[in-house]
Short mmCIF file of C-alpha atoms and ligand atoms in Angstrom, two decimals:
data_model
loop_
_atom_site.label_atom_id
_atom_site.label_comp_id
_atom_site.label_asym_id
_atom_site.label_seq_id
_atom_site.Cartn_x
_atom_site.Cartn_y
_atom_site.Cartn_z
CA UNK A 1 -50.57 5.57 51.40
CA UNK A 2 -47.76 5.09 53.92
CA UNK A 3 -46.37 8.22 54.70
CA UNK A 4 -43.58 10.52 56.40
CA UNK A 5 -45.38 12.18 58.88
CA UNK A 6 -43.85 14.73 61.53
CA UNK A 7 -45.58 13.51 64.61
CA UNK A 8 -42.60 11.70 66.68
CA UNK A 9 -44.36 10.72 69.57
CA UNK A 10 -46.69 7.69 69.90
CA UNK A 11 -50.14 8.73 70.29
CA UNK A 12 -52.41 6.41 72.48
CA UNK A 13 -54.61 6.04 69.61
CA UNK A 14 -51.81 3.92 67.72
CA UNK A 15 -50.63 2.26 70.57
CA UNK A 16 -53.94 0.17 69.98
CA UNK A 17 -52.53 -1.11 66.96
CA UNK A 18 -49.55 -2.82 68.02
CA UNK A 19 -51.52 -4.94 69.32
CA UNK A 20 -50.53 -8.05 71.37
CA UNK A 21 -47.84 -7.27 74.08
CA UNK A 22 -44.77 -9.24 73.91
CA UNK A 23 -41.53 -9.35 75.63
CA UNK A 24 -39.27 -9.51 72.89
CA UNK A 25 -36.72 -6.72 73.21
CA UNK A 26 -36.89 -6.74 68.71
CA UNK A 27 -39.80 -6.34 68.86
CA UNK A 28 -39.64 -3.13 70.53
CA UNK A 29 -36.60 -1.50 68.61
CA UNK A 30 -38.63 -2.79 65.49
CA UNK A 31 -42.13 -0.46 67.29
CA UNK A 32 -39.41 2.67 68.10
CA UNK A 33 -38.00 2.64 64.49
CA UNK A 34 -41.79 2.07 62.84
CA UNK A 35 -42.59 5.60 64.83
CA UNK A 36 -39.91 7.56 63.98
CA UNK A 37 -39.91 6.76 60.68
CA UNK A 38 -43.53 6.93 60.20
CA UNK A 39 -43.98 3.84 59.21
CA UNK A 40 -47.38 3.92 59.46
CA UNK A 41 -50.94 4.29 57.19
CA UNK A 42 -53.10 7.38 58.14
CA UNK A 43 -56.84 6.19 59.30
CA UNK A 44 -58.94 9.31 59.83
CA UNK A 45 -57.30 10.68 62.84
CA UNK A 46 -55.11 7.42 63.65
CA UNK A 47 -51.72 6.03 62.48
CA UNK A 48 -52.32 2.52 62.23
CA UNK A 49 -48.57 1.13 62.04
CA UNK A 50 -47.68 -2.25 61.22
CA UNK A 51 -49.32 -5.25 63.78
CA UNK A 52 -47.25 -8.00 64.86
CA UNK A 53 -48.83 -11.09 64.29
CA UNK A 54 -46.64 -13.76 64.46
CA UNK A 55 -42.56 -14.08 66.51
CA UNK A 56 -40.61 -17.10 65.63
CA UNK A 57 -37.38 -17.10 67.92
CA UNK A 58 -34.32 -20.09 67.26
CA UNK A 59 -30.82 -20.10 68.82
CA UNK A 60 -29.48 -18.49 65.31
CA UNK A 61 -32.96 -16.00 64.21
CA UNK A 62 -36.19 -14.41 65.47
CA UNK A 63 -38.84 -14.07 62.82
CA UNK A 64 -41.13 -11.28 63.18
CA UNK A 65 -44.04 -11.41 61.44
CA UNK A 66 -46.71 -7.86 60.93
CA UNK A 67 -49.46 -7.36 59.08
CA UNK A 68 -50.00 -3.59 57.22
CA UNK A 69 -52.93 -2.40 55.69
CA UNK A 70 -51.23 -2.15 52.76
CA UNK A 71 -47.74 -3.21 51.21
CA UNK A 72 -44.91 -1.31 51.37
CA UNK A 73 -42.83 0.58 49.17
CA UNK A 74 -38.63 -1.11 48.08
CA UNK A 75 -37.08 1.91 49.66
CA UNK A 76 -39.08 2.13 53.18
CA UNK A 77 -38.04 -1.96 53.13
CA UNK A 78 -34.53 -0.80 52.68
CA UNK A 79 -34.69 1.67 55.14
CA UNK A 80 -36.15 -0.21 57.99
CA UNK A 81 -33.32 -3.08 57.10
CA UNK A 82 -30.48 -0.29 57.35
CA UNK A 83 -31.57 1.00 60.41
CA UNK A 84 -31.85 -2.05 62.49
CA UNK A 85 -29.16 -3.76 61.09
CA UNK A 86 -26.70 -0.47 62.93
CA UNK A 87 -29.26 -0.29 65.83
CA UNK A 88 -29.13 -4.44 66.75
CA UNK A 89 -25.92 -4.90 65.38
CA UNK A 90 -26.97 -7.66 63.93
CA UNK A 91 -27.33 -8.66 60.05
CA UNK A 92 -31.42 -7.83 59.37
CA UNK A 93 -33.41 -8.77 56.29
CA UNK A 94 -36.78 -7.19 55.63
CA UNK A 95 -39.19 -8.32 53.24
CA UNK A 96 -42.84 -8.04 52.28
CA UNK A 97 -44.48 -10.80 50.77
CA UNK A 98 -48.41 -10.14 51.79
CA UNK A 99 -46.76 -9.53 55.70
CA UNK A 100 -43.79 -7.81 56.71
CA UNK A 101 -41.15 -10.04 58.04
CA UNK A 102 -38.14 -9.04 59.73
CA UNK A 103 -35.71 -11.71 59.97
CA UNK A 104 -32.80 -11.10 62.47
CA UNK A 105 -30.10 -13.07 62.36
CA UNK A 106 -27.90 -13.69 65.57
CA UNK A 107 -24.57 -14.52 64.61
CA UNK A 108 -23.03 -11.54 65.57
CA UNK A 109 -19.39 -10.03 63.68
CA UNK A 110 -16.28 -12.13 65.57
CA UNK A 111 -13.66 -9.55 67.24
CA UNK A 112 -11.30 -12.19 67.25
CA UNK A 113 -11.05 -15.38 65.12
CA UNK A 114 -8.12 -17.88 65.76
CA UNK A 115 -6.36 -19.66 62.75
CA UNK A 116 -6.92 -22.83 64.28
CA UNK A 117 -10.72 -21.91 63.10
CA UNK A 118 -9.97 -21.76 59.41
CA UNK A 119 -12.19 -24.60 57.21
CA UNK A 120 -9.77 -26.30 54.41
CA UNK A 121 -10.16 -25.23 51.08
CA UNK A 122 -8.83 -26.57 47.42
CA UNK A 123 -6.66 -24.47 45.30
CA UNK A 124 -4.80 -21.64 45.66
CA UNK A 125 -7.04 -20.36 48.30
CA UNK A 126 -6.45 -18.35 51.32
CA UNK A 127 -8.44 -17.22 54.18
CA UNK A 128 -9.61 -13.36 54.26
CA UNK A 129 -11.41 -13.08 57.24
CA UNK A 130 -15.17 -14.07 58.82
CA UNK A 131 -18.01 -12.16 59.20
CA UNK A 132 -21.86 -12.91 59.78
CA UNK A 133 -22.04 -14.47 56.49
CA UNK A 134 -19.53 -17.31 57.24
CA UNK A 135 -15.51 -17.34 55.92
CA UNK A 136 -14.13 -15.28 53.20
CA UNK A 137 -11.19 -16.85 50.98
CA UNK A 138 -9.08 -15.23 47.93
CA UNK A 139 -8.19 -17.17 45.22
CA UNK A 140 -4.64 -16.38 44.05
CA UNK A 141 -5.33 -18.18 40.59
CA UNK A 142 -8.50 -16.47 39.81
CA UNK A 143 -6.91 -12.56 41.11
CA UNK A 144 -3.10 -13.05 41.40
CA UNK A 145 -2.25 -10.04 42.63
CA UNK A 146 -3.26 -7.92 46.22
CA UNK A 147 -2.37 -5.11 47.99
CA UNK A 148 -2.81 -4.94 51.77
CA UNK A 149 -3.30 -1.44 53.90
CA UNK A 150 -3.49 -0.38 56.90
CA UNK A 151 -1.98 2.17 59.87
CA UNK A 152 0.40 0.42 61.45
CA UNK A 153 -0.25 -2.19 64.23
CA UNK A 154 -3.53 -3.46 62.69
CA UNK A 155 -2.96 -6.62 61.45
CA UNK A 156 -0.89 -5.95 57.97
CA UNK A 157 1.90 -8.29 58.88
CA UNK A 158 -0.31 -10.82 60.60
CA UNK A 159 -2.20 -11.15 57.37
CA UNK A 160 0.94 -12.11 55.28
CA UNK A 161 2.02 -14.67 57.94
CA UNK A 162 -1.68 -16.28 57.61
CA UNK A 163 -1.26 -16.41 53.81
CA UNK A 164 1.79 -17.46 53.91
CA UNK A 165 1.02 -20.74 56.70
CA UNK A 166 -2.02 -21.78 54.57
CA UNK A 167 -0.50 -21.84 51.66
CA UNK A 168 2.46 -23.96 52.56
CA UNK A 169 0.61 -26.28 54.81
CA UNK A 170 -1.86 -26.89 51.73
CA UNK A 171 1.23 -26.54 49.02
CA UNK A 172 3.93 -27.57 50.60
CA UNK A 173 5.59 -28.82 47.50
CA UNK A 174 4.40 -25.95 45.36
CA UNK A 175 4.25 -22.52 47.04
CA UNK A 176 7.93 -20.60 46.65
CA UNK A 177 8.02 -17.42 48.39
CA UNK A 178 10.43 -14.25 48.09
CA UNK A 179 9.93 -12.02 51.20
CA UNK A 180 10.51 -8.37 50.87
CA UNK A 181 10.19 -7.42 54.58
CA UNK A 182 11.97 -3.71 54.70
CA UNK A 183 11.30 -3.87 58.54
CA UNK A 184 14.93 -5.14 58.48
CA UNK A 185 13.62 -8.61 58.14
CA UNK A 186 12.17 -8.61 61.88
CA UNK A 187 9.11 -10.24 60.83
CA UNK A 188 10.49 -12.96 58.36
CA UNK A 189 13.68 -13.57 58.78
CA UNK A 190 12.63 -16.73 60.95
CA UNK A 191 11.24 -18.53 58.18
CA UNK A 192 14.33 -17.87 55.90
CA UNK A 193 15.57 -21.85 56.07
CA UNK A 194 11.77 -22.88 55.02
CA UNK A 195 12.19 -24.82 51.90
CA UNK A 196 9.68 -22.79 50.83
CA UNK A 197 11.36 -20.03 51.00
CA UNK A 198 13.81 -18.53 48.66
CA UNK A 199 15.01 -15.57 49.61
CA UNK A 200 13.97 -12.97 52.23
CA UNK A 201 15.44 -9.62 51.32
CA UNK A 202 15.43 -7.02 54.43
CA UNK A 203 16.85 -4.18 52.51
CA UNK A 204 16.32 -1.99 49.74
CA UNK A 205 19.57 -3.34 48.20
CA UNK A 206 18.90 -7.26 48.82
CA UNK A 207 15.27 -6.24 47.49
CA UNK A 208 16.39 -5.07 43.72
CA UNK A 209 18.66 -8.37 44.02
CA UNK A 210 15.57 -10.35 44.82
CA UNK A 211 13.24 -8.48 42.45
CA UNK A 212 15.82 -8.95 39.66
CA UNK A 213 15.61 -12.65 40.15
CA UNK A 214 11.91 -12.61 40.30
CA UNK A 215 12.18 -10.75 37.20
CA UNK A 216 14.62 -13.52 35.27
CA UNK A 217 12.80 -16.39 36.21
CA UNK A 218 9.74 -14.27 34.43
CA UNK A 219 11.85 -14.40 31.59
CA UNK A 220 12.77 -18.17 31.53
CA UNK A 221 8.53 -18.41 32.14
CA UNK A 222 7.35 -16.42 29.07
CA UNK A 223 10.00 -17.79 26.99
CA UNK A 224 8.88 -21.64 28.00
CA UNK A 225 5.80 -20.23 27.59
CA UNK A 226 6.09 -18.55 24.24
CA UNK A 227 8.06 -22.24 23.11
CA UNK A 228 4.78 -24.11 24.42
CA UNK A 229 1.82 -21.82 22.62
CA UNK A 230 0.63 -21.40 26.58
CA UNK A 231 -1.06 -18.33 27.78
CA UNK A 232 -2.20 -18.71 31.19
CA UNK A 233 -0.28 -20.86 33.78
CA UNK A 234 -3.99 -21.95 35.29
CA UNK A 235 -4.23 -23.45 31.60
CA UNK A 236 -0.91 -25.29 31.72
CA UNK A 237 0.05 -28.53 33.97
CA UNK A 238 2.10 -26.02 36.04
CA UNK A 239 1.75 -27.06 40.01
CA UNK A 240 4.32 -24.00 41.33
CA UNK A 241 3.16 -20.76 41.79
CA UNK A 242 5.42 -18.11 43.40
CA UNK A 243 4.36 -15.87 45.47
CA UNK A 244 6.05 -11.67 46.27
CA UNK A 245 5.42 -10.67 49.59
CA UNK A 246 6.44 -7.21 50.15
CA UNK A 247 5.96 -5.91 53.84
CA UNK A 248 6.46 -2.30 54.34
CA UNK A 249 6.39 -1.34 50.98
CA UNK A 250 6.79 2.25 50.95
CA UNK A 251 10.49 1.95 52.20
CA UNK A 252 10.78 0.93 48.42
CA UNK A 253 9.55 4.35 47.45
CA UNK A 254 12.51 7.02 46.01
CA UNK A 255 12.50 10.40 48.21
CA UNK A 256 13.63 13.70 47.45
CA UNK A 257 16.49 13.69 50.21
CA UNK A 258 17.82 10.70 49.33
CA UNK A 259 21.02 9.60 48.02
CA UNK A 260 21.68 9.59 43.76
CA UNK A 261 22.61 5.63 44.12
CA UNK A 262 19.67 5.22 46.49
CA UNK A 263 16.87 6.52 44.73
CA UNK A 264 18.47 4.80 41.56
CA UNK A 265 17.79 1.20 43.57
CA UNK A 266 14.54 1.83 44.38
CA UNK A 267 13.50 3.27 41.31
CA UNK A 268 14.61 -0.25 39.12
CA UNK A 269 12.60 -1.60 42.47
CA UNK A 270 9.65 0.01 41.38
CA UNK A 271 9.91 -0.87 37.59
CA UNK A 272 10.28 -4.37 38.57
CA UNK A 273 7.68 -4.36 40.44
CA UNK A 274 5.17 -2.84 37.65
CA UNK A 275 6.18 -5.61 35.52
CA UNK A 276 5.64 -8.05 37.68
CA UNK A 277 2.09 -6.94 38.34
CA UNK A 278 2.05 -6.61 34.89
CA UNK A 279 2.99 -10.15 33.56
CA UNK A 280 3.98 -12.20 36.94
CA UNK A 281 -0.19 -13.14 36.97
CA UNK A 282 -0.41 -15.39 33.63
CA UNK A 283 3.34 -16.84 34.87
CA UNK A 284 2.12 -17.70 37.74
CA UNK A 285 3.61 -14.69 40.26
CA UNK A 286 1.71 -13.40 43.04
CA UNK A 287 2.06 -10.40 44.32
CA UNK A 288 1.15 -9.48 47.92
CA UNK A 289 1.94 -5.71 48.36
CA UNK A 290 1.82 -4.32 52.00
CA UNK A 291 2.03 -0.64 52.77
CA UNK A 292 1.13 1.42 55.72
CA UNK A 293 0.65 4.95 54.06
CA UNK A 294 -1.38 3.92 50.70
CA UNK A 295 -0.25 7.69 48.72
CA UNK A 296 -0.67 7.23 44.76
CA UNK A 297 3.57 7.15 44.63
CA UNK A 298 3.52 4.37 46.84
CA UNK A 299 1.13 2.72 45.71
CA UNK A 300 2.16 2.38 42.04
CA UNK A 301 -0.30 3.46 39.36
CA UNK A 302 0.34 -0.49 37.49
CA UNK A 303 0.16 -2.47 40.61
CA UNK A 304 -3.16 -0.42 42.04
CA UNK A 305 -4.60 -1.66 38.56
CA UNK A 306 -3.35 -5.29 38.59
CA UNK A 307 -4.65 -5.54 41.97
CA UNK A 308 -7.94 -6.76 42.02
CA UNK A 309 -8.27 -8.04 45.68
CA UNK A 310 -7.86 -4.58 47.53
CA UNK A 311 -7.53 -5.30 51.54
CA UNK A 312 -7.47 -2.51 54.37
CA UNK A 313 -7.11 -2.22 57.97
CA UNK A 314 -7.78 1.16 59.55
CA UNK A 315 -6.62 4.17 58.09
CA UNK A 316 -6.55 7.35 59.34
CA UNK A 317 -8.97 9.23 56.53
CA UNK A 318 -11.18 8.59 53.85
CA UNK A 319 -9.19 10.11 51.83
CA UNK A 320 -6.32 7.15 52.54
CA UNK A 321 -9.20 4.12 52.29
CA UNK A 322 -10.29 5.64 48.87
CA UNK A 323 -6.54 5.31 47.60
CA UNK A 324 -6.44 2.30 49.23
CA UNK A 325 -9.53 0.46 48.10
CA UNK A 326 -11.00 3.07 45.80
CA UNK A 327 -13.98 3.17 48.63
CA UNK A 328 -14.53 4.74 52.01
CA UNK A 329 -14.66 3.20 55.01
CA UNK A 330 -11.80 1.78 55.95
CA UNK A 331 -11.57 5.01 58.12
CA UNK A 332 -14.75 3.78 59.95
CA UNK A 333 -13.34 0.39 61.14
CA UNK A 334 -13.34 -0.18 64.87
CA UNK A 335 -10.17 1.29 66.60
CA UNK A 336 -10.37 -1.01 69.73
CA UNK A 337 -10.12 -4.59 67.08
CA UNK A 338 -6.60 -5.72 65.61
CA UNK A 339 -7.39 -7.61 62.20
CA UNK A 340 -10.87 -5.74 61.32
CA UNK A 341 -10.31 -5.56 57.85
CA UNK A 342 -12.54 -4.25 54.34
CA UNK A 343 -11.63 -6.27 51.36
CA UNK A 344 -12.76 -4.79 48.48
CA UNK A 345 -13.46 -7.20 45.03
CA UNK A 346 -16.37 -6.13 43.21
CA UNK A 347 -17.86 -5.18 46.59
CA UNK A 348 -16.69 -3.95 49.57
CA UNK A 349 -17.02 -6.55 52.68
CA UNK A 350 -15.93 -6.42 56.50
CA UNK A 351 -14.14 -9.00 57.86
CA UNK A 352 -11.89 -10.53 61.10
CA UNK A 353 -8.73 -12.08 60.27
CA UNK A 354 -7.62 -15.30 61.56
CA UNK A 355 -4.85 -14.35 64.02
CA UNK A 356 -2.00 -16.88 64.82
CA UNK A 357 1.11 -16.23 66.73
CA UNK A 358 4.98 -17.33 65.83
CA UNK A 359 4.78 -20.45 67.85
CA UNK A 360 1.33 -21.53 65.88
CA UNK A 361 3.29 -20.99 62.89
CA UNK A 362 6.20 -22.98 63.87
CA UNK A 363 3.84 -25.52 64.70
CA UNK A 364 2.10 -25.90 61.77
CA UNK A 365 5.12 -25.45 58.90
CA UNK A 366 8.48 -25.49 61.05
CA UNK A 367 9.03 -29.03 59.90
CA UNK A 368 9.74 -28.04 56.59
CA UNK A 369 12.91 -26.14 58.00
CA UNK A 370 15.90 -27.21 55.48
CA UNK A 371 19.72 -26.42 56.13
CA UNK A 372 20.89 -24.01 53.15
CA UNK A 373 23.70 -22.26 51.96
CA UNK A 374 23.76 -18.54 51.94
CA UNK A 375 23.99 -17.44 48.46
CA UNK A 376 25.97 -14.49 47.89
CA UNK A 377 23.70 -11.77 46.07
CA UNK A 378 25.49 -11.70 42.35
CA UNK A 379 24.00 -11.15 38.44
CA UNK A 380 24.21 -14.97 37.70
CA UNK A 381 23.08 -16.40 41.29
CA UNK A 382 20.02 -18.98 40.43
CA UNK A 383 18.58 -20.33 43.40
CA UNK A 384 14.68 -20.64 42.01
CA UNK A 385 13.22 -24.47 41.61
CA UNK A 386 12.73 -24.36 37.98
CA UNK A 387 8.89 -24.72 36.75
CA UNK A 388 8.83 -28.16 35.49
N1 LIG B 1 -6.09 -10.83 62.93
C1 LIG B 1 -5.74 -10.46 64.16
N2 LIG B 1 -6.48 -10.83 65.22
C2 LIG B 1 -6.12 -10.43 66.47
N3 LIG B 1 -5.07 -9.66 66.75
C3 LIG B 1 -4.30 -9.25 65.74
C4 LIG B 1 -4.60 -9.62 64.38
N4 LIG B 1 -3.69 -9.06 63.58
C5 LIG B 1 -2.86 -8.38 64.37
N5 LIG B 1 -3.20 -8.49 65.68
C6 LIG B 1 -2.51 -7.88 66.83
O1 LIG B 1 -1.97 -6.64 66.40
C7 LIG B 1 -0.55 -6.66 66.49
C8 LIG B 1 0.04 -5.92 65.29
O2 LIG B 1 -0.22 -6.64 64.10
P1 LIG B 1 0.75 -6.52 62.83
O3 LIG B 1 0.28 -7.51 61.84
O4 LIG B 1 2.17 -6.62 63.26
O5 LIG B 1 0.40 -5.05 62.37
P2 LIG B 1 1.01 -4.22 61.14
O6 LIG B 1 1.87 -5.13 60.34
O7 LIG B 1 -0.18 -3.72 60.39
O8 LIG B 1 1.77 -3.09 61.78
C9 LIG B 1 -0.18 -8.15 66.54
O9 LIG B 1 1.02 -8.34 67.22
C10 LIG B 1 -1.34 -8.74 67.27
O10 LIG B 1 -1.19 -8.59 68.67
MG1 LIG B 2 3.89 -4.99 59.94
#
């Protein structure tokens, strides 16, 4: 039987067994982790640990092959994958099918990825992030709604921006966007003649104004809806979706010192917002939700629920990530790489955001700058292209 034995230095006797020398640097994390783990079979007074046999090495993988005396147990597999995935960095898969083989993978995790890098992709798709694995994209019509965390200067902002360029350069005819960016529209302002665009709010008094028109044209939806026996606007010939970014989204959350007409504001803010997440999904309203500081009262109870992409940069606990993405970890990310990011589905993955700068941006989507007319913020204003 393999087993966990308490000698932790290599005895000369099991040297023996591991058998042919080789260079191969693996190969010699792959010996150290076999001894301290015990990974070995007992043989009268010997360990005999695993033999390599076999080392396949490509640009991408090495392939190390070792023969055992006898198979070995799911969990020891598990833990030998574990510990040199951390110790190499690198993504391992172990296996044992009559050998042992150890299959390292060299593509290592990209600290920076550039926009420019981003594959095309179909539908309402944008890109997440890269890892070992290859690129990660969200579909907006399969999970309409997302929340992004993250301490400040991560990559929160940067993220929006990339959604926001791929889905006009793929939809340029289709994608409306209302900005909330409550950094006093530092970040967005720029792209407020985009005839994309339809309103950038930059307070929390142009937000209800915006939200309130997000809300109406929900109205005019569900009643066109209701009229047309539809459910779902992926089921309908409906090309426009509209997307809610909301950057900084705890300046939308009431305080205890504020003003009576103040907290009023952002409390219809918030309502309007729970609806959205709501009913906005089936209508065809997408809801990007950005906040630094992820507590439960910023993070509203229906939008945490109606959120089923959960992104986060680093955070400061695991208390925060677990509010955040209802997992640790996001505590754990790298504090030396801007746009390291978890995004939590039904599993939690790492990623590296595309980065792009203003001028990349302008680049790419400045041509569909449009003159417009400021509209005055009133009840009746209606400045939405109507679904149709
Ligand atoms: N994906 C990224 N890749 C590389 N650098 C990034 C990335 N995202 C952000 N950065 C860097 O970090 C800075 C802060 O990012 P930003 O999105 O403004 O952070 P936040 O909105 O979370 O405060 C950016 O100006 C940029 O220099
Ligand atoms: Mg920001």
């Amino acid at each position: 039987m393999w087993e966990l034995m308490a000698i932790p230095v290599l005895t000369s006797a099991a040297a023996l067994w591991f058998g042919r020398n080789t260079s191969s640097e693996e190969h010699r994390i792959v010996q150290q982790t076999f001894e301290h783990y015990h990974i070995h079979v007992k043989d009268g007074k010997n360990n005999r640990y695993p033999q390599l046999v076999r080392e396949y090495k490509s640009t991408k993988r090495i392939k190390l092959i070792y023969r055992t005396p006898l198979a070995l147990e799911e969990k020891t597999l598990r833990t030998l994958q574990q510990v040199l995935s951390v110790t190499l960095d690198q993504e391992v898969n172990v296996s044992f099918k009559k050998w042992l083989i150890i299959e390292i993978l060299k593509n290592k995790m990209p600290s920076y990825v550039s926009y420019g890098e981003v594959p095309y992709r179909k539908g309402w798709m944008v890109p997440l992030g890269k890892n070992r694995q290859g690129w990660h994209f969200h579909h907006f019509d399969h999970t309409p709604h997302t929340t992004i965390s993250g301490t400040t200067r991560f990559g929160k902002t940067v993220m929006m921006k990339v959604m926001m360029t791929y889905l006009i350069e793929h939809h340029p005819w289709d994608a409306q966007f209302v900005i909330i960016d409550l950094k006093g529209g530092l970040e967005f302002n720029r792209y407020q003649n985009l005839q994309q665009v339809k309103r950038i709010a930059s307070d929390p008094i142009e937000a209800l104004y915006a939200l309130k028109q997000v809300q109406k044209n929900m109205k005019e939806r569900m009643d066109r809806f209701k009229r047309q026996g539809w459910s779902n606007i992926v089921d309908t010939p409906l090309s426009q979706r509209l997307f809610v970014l909301i950057d900084e989204a705890a300046q939308l959350t009431p305080e205890k010192f504020m003003e009576k007409e103040e907290k009023k504001t952002l409390a219809q803010c918030q309502s309007i917002l729970s609806e959205i997440a709501r009913l906005g999904g089936a209508l065809g309203v997408r809801l990007v939700y950005g906040t630094q500081y992820p507590t439960s009262n910023v993070l509203n109870g229906s939008i945490k629920q109606n959120a089923d992409l959960k992104v986060s940069f680093r955070l400061g606990s695991d208390y925060a990530s677990k509010v955040a993405i209802d997992a640790y970890g996001a505590e754990t990310l790298p504090s030396d790489i801007k746009g390291r990011a978890l995004i939590k589905t039904h599993e939690v993955k790492e990623v590296q955001v595309p980065y792009l700068n203003h001028e990349e941006i302008w680049k790419r989507i400045g041509g569909y700058e449009v003159a417009k007319q400021t509209v005055v913020p009133n009840e009746t204003g209606e400045d939405y292209v109507r679904l149709g």
